[in-house]
Coordinates of C-alpha atoms in Angstrom, one line a residue:
Chain W
M1312 CA 0.1 0.4 -0.3
L1313 CA 1.4 3.3 -1.3
L1314 CA 1.4 5.5 1.7
Q1315 CA -0.3 9.0 1.2
T1316 CA 0.9 12.6 2.7
N1317 CA -1.2 14.6 4.4
S1318 CA -2.8 16.8 1.1
T1319 CA -3.9 13.9 0.0
A1320 CA -4.8 11.4 2.3
T1321 CA -8.5 10.2 1.3
R1322 CA -8.4 6.7 3.8
Y1323 CA -7.0 6.7 6.9
A1324 CA -4.6 3.3 5.8
A1325 CA -3.0 5.3 3.9
A1326 CA -2.1 8.3 5.4
A1327 CA 1.6 8.4 6.4
T1328 CA 3.0 9.1 9.8
E1329 CA 3.9 12.8 10.2
Y1330 CA 5.9 14.2 13.0
V1331 CA 5.7 17.6 14.7
A1332 CA 9.2 19.0 17.5
V1333 CA 7.8 19.7 20.7
D1334 CA 11.0 21.5 23.0
G1335 CA 13.0 18.6 21.0
I1336 CA 10.2 16.4 21.1
S1337 CA 8.9 14.6 18.3
Y1338 CA 4.9 13.8 18.2
A1339 CA 3.0 11.6 15.3
H1340 CA 0.5 12.3 13.2
R1341 CA -2.1 11.4 11.0
R1342 CA -4.1 13.5 8.8
V1343 CA -6.7 12.5 6.2
G1344 CA -9.4 14.4 4.6
K1345 CA -9.2 17.7 2.5
S1346 CA -7.7 20.4 5.3
T1347 CA -10.0 22.4 6.5
D1348 CA -10.2 25.1 8.8
L1349 CA -12.0 23.1 11.8
P1350 CA -9.5 19.8 11.3
L1351 CA -11.1 17.3 14.2
I1352 CA -8.1 16.1 16.0
C1353 CA -8.4 12.7 17.7
L1354 CA -7.2 11.6 21.2
Q1355 CA -6.6 8.2 21.7
H1356 CA -7.7 5.7 24.3
F1357 CA -5.4 3.7 27.2
T1358 CA -2.4 1.6 25.2
G1359 CA -4.4 2.9 22.6
T1360 CA -1.8 4.2 19.0
L1361 CA -2.6 5.5 15.6
D1362 CA -3.1 1.8 14.4
N1363 CA -6.6 1.8 17.3
W1364 CA -8.5 4.3 15.5
D1365 CA -11.5 2.6 13.5
P1366 CA -10.8 3.7 9.9
Q1367 CA -14.3 3.2 9.5
V1368 CA -15.0 5.6 11.6
I1369 CA -11.8 8.5 10.6
D1370 CA -12.6 8.4 7.1
G1371 CA -15.9 8.7 7.6
L1372 CA -15.4 11.9 9.3
A1373 CA -13.1 12.7 7.0
R1374 CA -15.5 12.7 4.9
E1375 CA -16.2 16.3 5.5
R1376 CA -13.3 17.9 6.9
Q1377 CA -9.1 17.2 8.0
V1378 CA -9.5 15.2 11.1
I1379 CA -5.7 14.4 12.8
T1380 CA -4.6 11.8 14.8
I1381 CA -1.8 12.0 17.7
D1382 CA 0.2 10.1 19.9
N1383 CA 0.8 11.4 23.0
A1384 CA 4.1 11.4 25.1
G1385 CA 5.9 8.3 25.3
I1386 CA 3.1 6.4 22.9
G1387 CA 3.5 4.4 19.6
N1388 CA 6.0 6.7 17.9
S1389 CA 6.0 9.8 19.7
G1390 CA 8.8 10.8 22.1
G1391 CA 8.6 12.3 25.7
E1392 CA 7.8 10.3 28.6
T1393 CA 4.0 9.2 29.2
P1394 CA 3.8 11.6 32.5
D1395 CA 1.2 9.9 35.3
N1396 CA -1.5 12.8 35.0
V1397 CA -3.6 13.6 33.1
Q1398 CA -2.9 17.3 33.7
D1399 CA 0.4 16.9 32.0
M1400 CA -0.8 14.7 28.8
A1401 CA -3.3 18.2 28.5
K1402 CA -0.5 20.4 29.0
T1403 CA 1.1 18.0 25.9
A1404 CA -1.9 17.7 23.9
V1405 CA -2.4 21.3 23.9
S1406 CA 1.2 22.0 22.5
I1407 CA 1.2 20.0 19.8
I1408 CA -2.0 21.4 18.3
T1409 CA -0.9 24.3 18.6
A1410 CA 2.6 22.8 17.1
L1411 CA 0.2 21.8 14.3
G1412 CA -1.0 25.4 13.4
I1413 CA -4.1 24.9 14.6
T1414 CA -6.0 27.6 16.4
K1415 CA -9.3 26.5 16.6
C1416 CA -10.6 22.6 16.2
D1417 CA -13.1 20.3 17.3
L1418 CA -12.4 17.9 20.3
L1419 CA -12.8 14.1 20.0
G1420 CA -11.0 12.5 23.2
F1421 CA -12.0 8.1 23.4
S1422 CA -11.7 6.9 27.5
L1423 CA -8.6 8.5 28.9
G1424 CA -8.4 10.7 25.9
G1425 CA -11.9 12.5 27.0
F1426 CA -10.2 13.2 30.5
I1427 CA -7.6 15.1 28.8
A1428 CA -11.0 16.6 26.3
Q1429 CA -12.5 17.2 29.3
T1430 CA -9.2 19.2 30.5
I1431 CA -8.1 21.2 27.5
A1432 CA -12.2 22.2 27.5
I1433 CA -11.7 23.8 30.3
T1434 CA -8.0 25.6 30.4
H1435 CA -7.8 26.2 26.2
P1436 CA -11.7 26.8 25.9
Q1437 CA -11.0 28.9 23.0
L1438 CA -8.9 26.6 21.4
F1439 CA -12.3 24.5 20.2
R1440 CA -15.2 24.5 18.5
K1441 CA -16.8 21.7 19.4
I1442 CA -15.8 18.6 21.3
L1443 CA -17.0 14.7 21.5
L1444 CA -17.1 12.9 24.7
I1445 CA -16.8 8.4 23.8
G1446 CA -16.4 5.9 26.7
T1447 CA -15.8 8.1 29.1
A1448 CA -16.6 9.9 32.1
P1449 CA -16.2 12.6 34.7
Q1450 CA -13.6 12.8 37.6
G1451 CA -14.0 11.5 40.6
T1452 CA -15.7 8.0 39.6
L1453 CA -15.9 5.3 41.4
A1454 CA -15.2 3.0 38.6
L1455 CA -11.9 3.9 38.3
H1456 CA -10.7 3.7 42.1
S1457 CA -10.3 -0.2 40.5
F1458 CA -9.1 0.2 37.3
P1459 CA -5.8 -1.6 37.8
E1460 CA -7.4 -4.5 38.6
L1461 CA -10.1 -4.5 36.4
V1462 CA -6.3 -3.9 33.1
G1463 CA -5.2 -6.9 35.6
R1464 CA -8.1 -9.7 34.1
A1465 CA -7.9 -8.5 30.9
F1466 CA -4.3 -8.7 30.6
S1467 CA -4.4 -11.7 32.0
K1468 CA -5.6 -13.1 28.6
P1469 CA -4.4 -13.4 24.7
P1470 CA -4.7 -9.5 23.5
A1471 CA -6.9 -9.8 21.3
E1472 CA -9.0 -11.7 23.7
G1473 CA -8.2 -9.8 26.2
Y1474 CA -9.2 -6.0 24.0
L1475 CA -12.9 -8.1 23.6
Y1476 CA -13.1 -8.9 27.6
L1477 CA -12.9 -4.5 28.2
F1478 CA -14.2 -3.5 24.6
A1479 CA -17.0 -5.9 24.1
T1480 CA -19.9 -7.4 25.7
S1481 CA -20.3 -10.7 26.0
S1482 CA -22.6 -11.2 23.6
E1483 CA -21.9 -13.3 20.3
K1484 CA -23.3 -10.0 18.5
S1485 CA -21.0 -7.6 20.5
R1486 CA -17.5 -9.6 20.1
E1487 CA -18.4 -10.2 16.9
K1488 CA -18.8 -6.8 15.2
I1489 CA -15.6 -5.6 17.8
K1490 CA -13.6 -8.5 16.0
A1491 CA -14.6 -6.6 12.8
A1492 CA -13.4 -2.9 14.1
Q1493 CA -9.6 -5.4 14.5
A1494 CA -9.8 -6.5 11.5
R1495 CA -10.4 -3.2 9.6
F1496 CA -7.2 -2.3 12.4
M1497 CA -5.5 -4.4 10.5
E1498 CA -5.9 -2.7 7.4
R1499 CA -3.1 -0.2 7.8
E1500 CA -0.3 -3.1 6.3
N1501 CA 2.9 -0.7 6.3
D1502 CA 4.0 2.6 8.5
R1503 CA 2.4 1.5 11.9
D1504 CA 2.8 2.4 15.6
K1505 CA 5.2 1.1 18.0
Q1506 CA 3.3 -1.1 20.3
T1507 CA 3.2 1.3 23.5
S1508 CA 5.6 0.7 26.3
M1509 CA 5.2 -1.2 29.6
P1510 CA 6.0 1.6 31.5
A1511 CA 4.3 4.0 28.9
I1512 CA 1.2 1.7 30.0
Q1513 CA 2.2 2.4 33.7
A1514 CA 1.9 5.9 33.6
Q1515 CA -1.4 5.4 31.8
I1516 CA -2.7 2.9 34.7
K1517 CA -1.7 5.6 37.1
A1518 CA -3.4 8.9 35.1
L1519 CA -6.7 6.7 35.0
T1520 CA -6.6 5.4 38.3
R1521 CA -5.9 9.2 39.0
W1522 CA -8.4 10.3 37.6
G1523 CA -11.1 8.6 39.8
T1524 CA -9.2 8.5 43.1
D1525 CA -7.9 12.4 43.1
P1526 CA -9.7 15.2 44.3
V1527 CA -12.3 16.9 41.2
T1528 CA -10.6 20.4 39.9
L1529 CA -12.8 20.5 37.1
N1530 CA -15.8 22.4 36.8
L1531 CA -17.6 21.1 33.7
G1532 CA -20.5 23.7 34.2
S1533 CA -18.6 26.0 33.2
I1534 CA -17.9 23.8 29.5
T1535 CA -19.7 26.5 27.4
H1536 CA -18.8 24.2 23.6
P1537 CA -21.7 22.6 21.8
V1538 CA -21.0 18.4 23.5
L1539 CA -21.7 15.5 21.9
I1540 CA -21.4 11.8 24.5
V1541 CA -21.1 8.2 23.7
Q1542 CA -21.1 5.5 24.9
G1543 CA -21.7 1.9 25.5
S1544 CA -24.7 0.0 28.0
S1545 CA -22.6 -2.0 29.6
D1546 CA -19.2 0.1 29.4
E1547 CA -17.8 -1.6 33.3
M1548 CA -14.3 0.3 32.8
M1549 CA -15.6 3.6 33.3
N1550 CA -19.5 2.4 33.8
S1551 CA -21.7 3.6 32.2
A1552 CA -23.9 6.2 34.6
S1553 CA -20.8 7.9 34.3
S1554 CA -21.8 9.0 31.3
V1555 CA -25.1 10.7 31.9
E1556 CA -22.9 12.4 35.1
L1557 CA -21.3 13.7 32.2
F1558 CA -24.6 14.9 30.6
K1559 CA -25.9 16.0 33.6
Q1560 CA -22.8 18.5 34.3
I1561 CA -22.4 19.8 31.3
P1562 CA -25.2 22.6 29.6
N1563 CA -25.0 21.9 26.4
A1564 CA -24.2 18.4 25.1
I1565 CA -26.3 15.9 23.6
L1566 CA -26.4 12.1 25.3
T1567 CA -26.1 9.0 22.9
F1568 CA -25.7 5.3 25.0
Y1569 CA -25.8 2.4 21.9
P1570 CA -27.3 -0.8 22.9
D1571 CA -24.9 -3.7 24.2
S1572 CA -22.0 -2.5 23.2
S1573 CA -19.0 -1.4 25.9
H1574 CA -16.0 0.2 25.6
G1575 CA -15.9 0.0 21.8
S1576 CA -19.3 1.3 21.4
F1577 CA -18.5 4.0 18.2
F1578 CA -16.3 0.5 16.7
Q1579 CA -19.4 -1.7 17.5
Y1580 CA -21.8 1.3 15.5
P1581 CA -19.3 2.9 13.4
E1582 CA -22.2 4.0 10.8
M1583 CA -24.6 5.0 13.2
F1584 CA -21.6 6.9 14.7
V1585 CA -20.1 8.7 12.0
D1586 CA -23.9 9.8 10.8
E1587 CA -24.6 11.4 14.6
A1588 CA -21.1 12.9 14.7
N1589 CA -21.1 14.9 11.1
S1590 CA -24.7 15.8 11.8
F1591 CA -23.4 16.9 15.2
L1592 CA -20.2 18.2 13.2
D1593 CA -22.4 20.6 10.5
K1594 CA -25.5 21.4 12.7
F1595 CA -25.7 21.0 16.8
M1596 CA -25.1 24.5 18.0
Chain K
M896 CA -52.7 26.8 -0.8
L897 CA -53.2 24.1 -2.6
L898 CA -53.7 20.8 -0.9
Q899 CA -52.2 17.7 -2.6
T900 CA -53.3 13.2 -2.5
N901 CA -51.2 11.2 -1.6
S902 CA -49.2 10.5 -4.3
T903 CA -48.2 14.2 -4.7
A904 CA -48.1 15.4 -1.3
T905 CA -44.0 16.5 -1.3
R906 CA -45.0 18.8 1.8
Y907 CA -47.1 17.9 4.7
A908 CA -48.2 21.7 5.5
A909 CA -50.0 20.7 2.0
A910 CA -51.1 17.3 1.9
A911 CA -54.5 16.8 2.2
T912 CA -56.3 15.5 5.0
E913 CA -57.5 11.4 4.0
Y914 CA -59.7 9.2 5.3
V915 CA -60.3 5.7 6.1
A916 CA -63.2 3.0 7.7
V917 CA -62.8 0.7 10.6
D918 CA -66.4 -0.8 11.4
G919 CA -68.3 2.1 9.7
I920 CA -65.7 5.0 12.0
S921 CA -63.9 7.5 9.7
Y922 CA -60.2 8.0 10.9
A923 CA -58.6 11.2 9.5
H924 CA -55.1 10.6 8.2
R925 CA -52.4 12.5 6.0
R926 CA -49.9 11.1 4.0
V927 CA -46.8 12.5 2.4
G928 CA -43.9 10.9 0.8
K929 CA -43.3 9.1 -2.1
S930 CA -45.0 5.4 -1.4
T931 CA -42.6 2.9 -0.2
D932 CA -43.1 -0.5 1.2
L933 CA -42.3 0.8 4.7
P934 CA -44.3 3.6 5.1
L935 CA -43.3 4.8 8.9
I936 CA -46.6 5.7 10.6
C937 CA -46.9 8.3 13.7
L938 CA -48.7 7.9 16.6
Q939 CA -49.7 11.5 18.7
H940 CA -49.4 12.9 21.7
F941 CA -52.0 14.3 24.6
T942 CA -54.4 16.4 22.7
G943 CA -52.4 16.7 20.1
T944 CA -54.6 16.3 16.3
L945 CA -52.7 16.2 12.9
D946 CA -51.9 19.4 13.2
N947 CA -49.5 19.2 16.2
W948 CA -47.1 17.4 14.1
D949 CA -43.6 19.3 12.5
P950 CA -43.6 20.1 9.5
Q951 CA -40.0 20.3 9.0
V952 CA -39.9 16.6 11.2
I953 CA -42.2 15.5 8.8
D954 CA -40.6 16.1 6.2
G955 CA -37.2 15.3 7.1
L956 CA -38.6 11.9 7.3
A957 CA -40.3 12.1 4.4
R958 CA -37.0 12.7 2.3
E959 CA -36.6 8.7 2.5
R960 CA -39.7 7.3 2.9
Q961 CA -44.0 7.9 3.1
V962 CA -44.6 9.1 6.4
I963 CA -49.0 8.3 7.3
T964 CA -49.8 10.3 10.5
I965 CA -53.5 9.5 11.9
D966 CA -55.8 10.7 14.6
N967 CA -56.9 7.7 16.7
A968 CA -60.7 7.8 18.3
G969 CA -62.7 11.0 19.1
I970 CA -59.3 13.2 18.2
G971 CA -59.2 15.4 15.3
N972 CA -62.2 15.0 12.4
S973 CA -61.3 11.8 13.5
G974 CA -64.9 9.8 14.7
G975 CA -65.6 7.7 17.1
E976 CA -65.3 8.0 20.9
T977 CA -61.6 8.2 23.1
P978 CA -61.2 5.6 25.2
D979 CA -59.7 6.1 29.3
N980 CA -56.8 3.6 28.6
V981 CA -53.8 2.5 25.9
Q982 CA -55.2 -0.2 25.2
D983 CA -58.2 0.1 23.2
M984 CA -56.3 3.1 21.8
A985 CA -53.1 0.4 21.1
K986 CA -56.3 -1.5 18.8
T987 CA -58.1 1.5 17.1
A988 CA -54.5 2.0 15.9
V989 CA -53.8 -1.4 14.8
S990 CA -57.2 -2.2 13.4
I991 CA -56.1 1.7 10.9
I992 CA -53.2 0.8 9.7
T993 CA -54.7 -3.1 8.5
A994 CA -57.6 -0.5 6.6
L995 CA -54.6 1.3 5.5
G996 CA -53.8 -2.2 3.9
I997 CA -50.2 -1.7 5.3
T998 CA -48.6 -5.6 6.9
K999 CA -45.4 -3.7 7.6
C1000 CA -44.4 -0.9 9.4
D1001 CA -42.4 1.4 10.8
L1002 CA -43.9 3.3 14.4
L1003 CA -43.2 6.5 15.7
G1004 CA -44.7 6.9 19.5
F1005 CA -45.0 10.7 20.9
S1006 CA -45.5 10.9 24.5
L1007 CA -49.1 9.0 24.9
G1008 CA -48.4 7.4 20.7
G1009 CA -45.4 6.4 23.2
F1010 CA -47.2 4.3 25.1
I1011 CA -49.2 3.0 22.2
A1012 CA -46.4 2.5 20.3
Q1013 CA -44.9 0.2 23.2
T1014 CA -47.9 -2.0 23.1
I1015 CA -49.0 -2.7 20.1
A1016 CA -45.6 -4.0 19.3
I1017 CA -45.4 -6.4 22.4
T1018 CA -48.9 -7.1 21.1
H1019 CA -48.8 -7.5 17.2
P1020 CA -44.8 -7.4 16.3
Q1021 CA -45.1 -8.9 13.0
L1022 CA -46.4 -5.2 12.3
F1023 CA -43.2 -3.5 12.5
R1024 CA -40.2 -3.3 11.3
K1025 CA -38.8 -0.2 14.0
I1026 CA -39.6 1.4 16.7
L1027 CA -39.1 5.2 17.5
L1028 CA -40.1 6.2 21.1
I1029 CA -40.2 10.1 21.9
G1030 CA -40.8 12.0 24.5
T1031 CA -42.4 9.1 26.2
A1032 CA -42.4 6.2 29.5
P1033 CA -42.6 2.2 30.5
Q1034 CA -46.1 1.8 32.4
G1035 CA -46.0 2.3 35.9
T1036 CA -43.6 5.7 35.5
L1037 CA -44.3 7.3 39.3
A1038 CA -44.4 10.9 37.6
L1039 CA -47.6 10.2 35.4
H1040 CA -49.2 9.4 39.1
S1041 CA -49.8 13.3 39.3
F1042 CA -50.7 14.1 35.6
P1043 CA -53.3 15.5 36.2
E1044 CA -52.5 17.8 38.9
L1045 CA -49.5 19.1 35.8
V1046 CA -52.5 19.2 33.3
G1047 CA -54.1 22.0 35.5
R1048 CA -51.3 24.0 36.1
A1049 CA -50.8 23.9 32.1
F1050 CA -54.3 24.3 31.4
S1051 CA -54.7 27.6 33.6
K1052 CA -52.3 29.9 31.5
P1053 CA -53.2 31.0 27.5
P1054 CA -52.7 27.6 25.0
A1055 CA -49.8 28.3 23.9
E1056 CA -48.2 29.8 27.2
G1057 CA -49.3 26.2 28.4
Y1058 CA -48.0 24.3 25.7
L1059 CA -44.4 26.5 26.5
Y1060 CA -44.4 25.0 29.8
L1061 CA -44.3 21.5 29.2
F1062 CA -43.3 21.8 25.5
A1063 CA -39.8 24.0 26.5
T1064 CA -38.0 24.9 29.5
S1065 CA -38.2 27.6 31.0
S1066 CA -34.2 28.8 29.1
E1067 CA -35.2 31.5 26.8
K1068 CA -33.0 29.5 24.0
S1069 CA -35.2 26.3 24.8
R1070 CA -38.8 29.1 24.1
E1071 CA -37.4 30.1 20.9
K1072 CA -37.4 27.2 19.6
I1073 CA -40.1 25.8 20.5
K1074 CA -42.3 29.5 19.6
A1075 CA -40.4 28.1 16.4
A1076 CA -42.1 25.1 15.9
Q1077 CA -45.3 25.9 17.4
A1078 CA -45.1 28.5 14.0
R1079 CA -44.2 26.1 11.9
F1080 CA -48.0 24.0 12.9
M1081 CA -49.4 27.2 11.7
E1082 CA -48.0 27.1 8.2
R1083 CA -51.2 25.3 6.9
E1084 CA -53.8 26.9 6.3
N1085 CA -56.2 25.5 4.7
D1086 CA -58.1 22.1 5.6
R1087 CA -57.1 21.7 9.4
D1088 CA -57.8 19.4 12.9
K1089 CA -60.7 20.1 14.7
Q1090 CA -59.4 21.1 18.0
T1091 CA -59.4 17.9 20.5
S1092 CA -62.9 18.1 22.4
M1093 CA -63.2 18.4 25.9
P1094 CA -64.4 14.8 26.9
A1095 CA -62.1 13.0 25.1
I1096 CA -59.2 15.2 26.2
Q1097 CA -61.0 13.7 29.6
A1098 CA -60.5 10.2 28.3
Q1099 CA -56.4 10.6 27.3
I1100 CA -56.0 12.4 31.1
K1101 CA -57.2 9.1 32.6
A1102 CA -55.5 6.8 30.1
L1103 CA -52.2 9.0 31.3
T1104 CA -52.9 8.6 33.9
R1105 CA -53.8 5.1 34.7
W1106 CA -50.3 4.3 32.2
G1107 CA -48.8 5.4 35.7
T1108 CA -51.0 3.5 38.1
D1109 CA -52.6 0.8 36.9
P1110 CA -50.3 -2.5 36.9
V1111 CA -47.4 -3.3 34.5
T1112 CA -48.7 -6.0 32.5
L1113 CA -45.9 -5.5 29.3
N1114 CA -42.9 -7.0 29.2
L1115 CA -40.7 -4.4 27.8
G1116 CA -37.9 -7.6 27.4
S1117 CA -39.7 -9.4 25.1
I1118 CA -39.7 -6.1 22.4
T1119 CA -36.6 -7.5 19.3
H1120 CA -37.1 -4.4 16.7
P1121 CA -34.2 -1.9 16.6
V1122 CA -36.0 1.1 18.9
L1123 CA -35.3 5.0 18.7
I1124 CA -35.6 6.5 22.0
V1125 CA -35.3 10.6 22.3
Q1126 CA -36.0 12.1 24.8
G1127 CA -35.8 16.1 26.6
S1128 CA -32.8 16.6 29.2
S1129 CA -35.7 17.8 31.3
D1130 CA -39.0 16.5 30.5
E1131 CA -41.4 16.7 34.0
M1132 CA -44.6 15.1 32.5
M1133 CA -42.3 12.0 31.5
N1134 CA -39.6 12.4 34.2
S1135 CA -36.6 12.3 31.6
A1136 CA -34.6 9.5 33.2
S1137 CA -38.1 7.1 32.8
S1138 CA -36.1 6.8 28.8
V1139 CA -33.0 5.4 30.5
E1140 CA -35.2 2.8 32.1
L1141 CA -37.0 2.1 28.7
F1142 CA -33.4 1.6 27.4
K1143 CA -32.2 -0.6 30.7
Q1144 CA -35.5 -2.9 29.3
I1145 CA -35.7 -2.9 25.9
P1146 CA -32.2 -4.7 24.4
N1147 CA -32.3 -3.4 20.8
A1148 CA -32.5 0.0 22.1
I1149 CA -30.2 3.6 21.4
L1150 CA -31.3 6.5 23.6
T1151 CA -30.4 9.7 22.7
F1152 CA -30.8 13.1 25.1
Y1153 CA -31.2 16.4 23.6
P1154 CA -29.7 19.4 26.2
D1155 CA -32.1 21.9 27.4
S1156 CA -35.3 20.9 26.5
S1157 CA -38.6 19.4 28.5
H1158 CA -41.0 17.5 26.2
G1159 CA -40.4 18.8 22.9
S1160 CA -37.4 17.6 22.5
F1161 CA -37.7 16.3 19.0
F1162 CA -39.5 20.0 17.5
Q1163 CA -36.5 21.9 19.8
Y1164 CA -33.7 20.2 17.8
P1165 CA -35.7 18.8 14.3
E1166 CA -32.5 19.3 11.9
M1167 CA -30.3 16.8 14.7
F1168 CA -34.5 14.3 15.6
V1169 CA -34.2 13.6 11.6
D1170 CA -30.7 13.0 11.0
E1171 CA -30.8 10.6 13.7
A1172 CA -33.9 8.8 12.9
N1173 CA -33.7 9.2 9.1
S1174 CA -29.8 7.1 10.0
F1175 CA -31.9 4.2 12.2
L1176 CA -34.3 3.7 10.2
D1177 CA -31.8 3.2 7.2
K1178 CA -28.6 1.9 9.0
F1179 CA -29.6 0.4 11.9
M1180 CA -29.9 -3.4 12.8

């Protein structure tokens, strides 16, 4: 497969990995879709790299805008060290967005990426127009207190099965749809990201757990952006009910739950999600 | 404005009222959009007639299918007497659909219409493909125990203000959007429905209250159809949390909440709703 530079990439699986330097550290990212005034920046989940975005979802979003996925510090092909707290991850995300020359964008945060998105929506509100929070939770969520134990159970399984354990429900239908997403992750043959290292994973586990156990510092009621919250019916990691809490606290938010789905809700229903996200990005005020 | 028959109507505001007879009683309905194998049947809320469907919503849904709105017994220009219970309303709805020659359709139930839709999804599952439940609640919902008092408060206001009291939140933004929907209701100049009579309203009040107070008879877990549940963030009449209960009980349901909205959620966000409903009807399995 021929890799395409940012000016020509129409398929995420064929978009070249590019790099931008901040303070001497090189950060990996990929762009797909025509350059637009308001690109959509995507912030990834625990252990995930540029290769863990569903290309069907990214390509669907990129039909109408430029989509940019970024690896945070110490993840995939990005340099630097992964911090053990969301606040420092948030600072890095803002630095990368700024280094890309972006002054205004939309933001999609998935899981841990959603913690970062909540943080920078409040610390840098002027940088964002609209925000999508997928499979995520507010600070203080009780389910995250036992995040290390959940990860321990997932990591005790073979990797593909561990992913299904967290991202699918136990139903055959949900598992099959998430397996299909896993197959889509593999459409990209060349220029793949490095797997996330064990020290980075350990730092992320600490950051995720602290999101649940540290004192609540963010006032989600101060987020004035339009927000789309999407969650699966049965996400054990975040506790699906956490998304109702996000909805209640963020003044201008839409909330959608998908049926029979866990942490991988939007990869399980890629067509529905792309339609809803594009409608939200294009029309919701 | 020239009224259009069912074969030509492309705008709900211009669709002629048609009539179908069941057991010697004439039932009013309107059709818009090209004839399709799977029309979408719409069942209306408490006091509402054919004139209380938002034409922007109906026209948006009718871009891709035929939409048929029907007046139940004793409502608008339909003959017969309004029953004081949902079960009899459900029987009439099935009779009208069958008399229209329909053997399979999609179903949209709004509020009281959603009670009827839940009922006939279970009594006549083979008649329906997909179901939309808007601003509604399962049997036994506590909020409905005080439905007569809520209606009393609404009816003590001038009619337009009473509608805003139930269908909008107290925010200026929500009120303005629902006022815009009220203006759209008036786009139709000729061949309007008769206002719902006081005896019909009294029977509906009894039926709505009984939905909350009578014993629960429906097993929502037996609904296997794809279902889209839509609700406002702050619907006092149904209690918004009731939609979470619907979502938890119906196995294959999507749930969406809109922000800063009450009982008129989908009239407040017509563009978003039309996009989501069309995506659900065309793509969700």
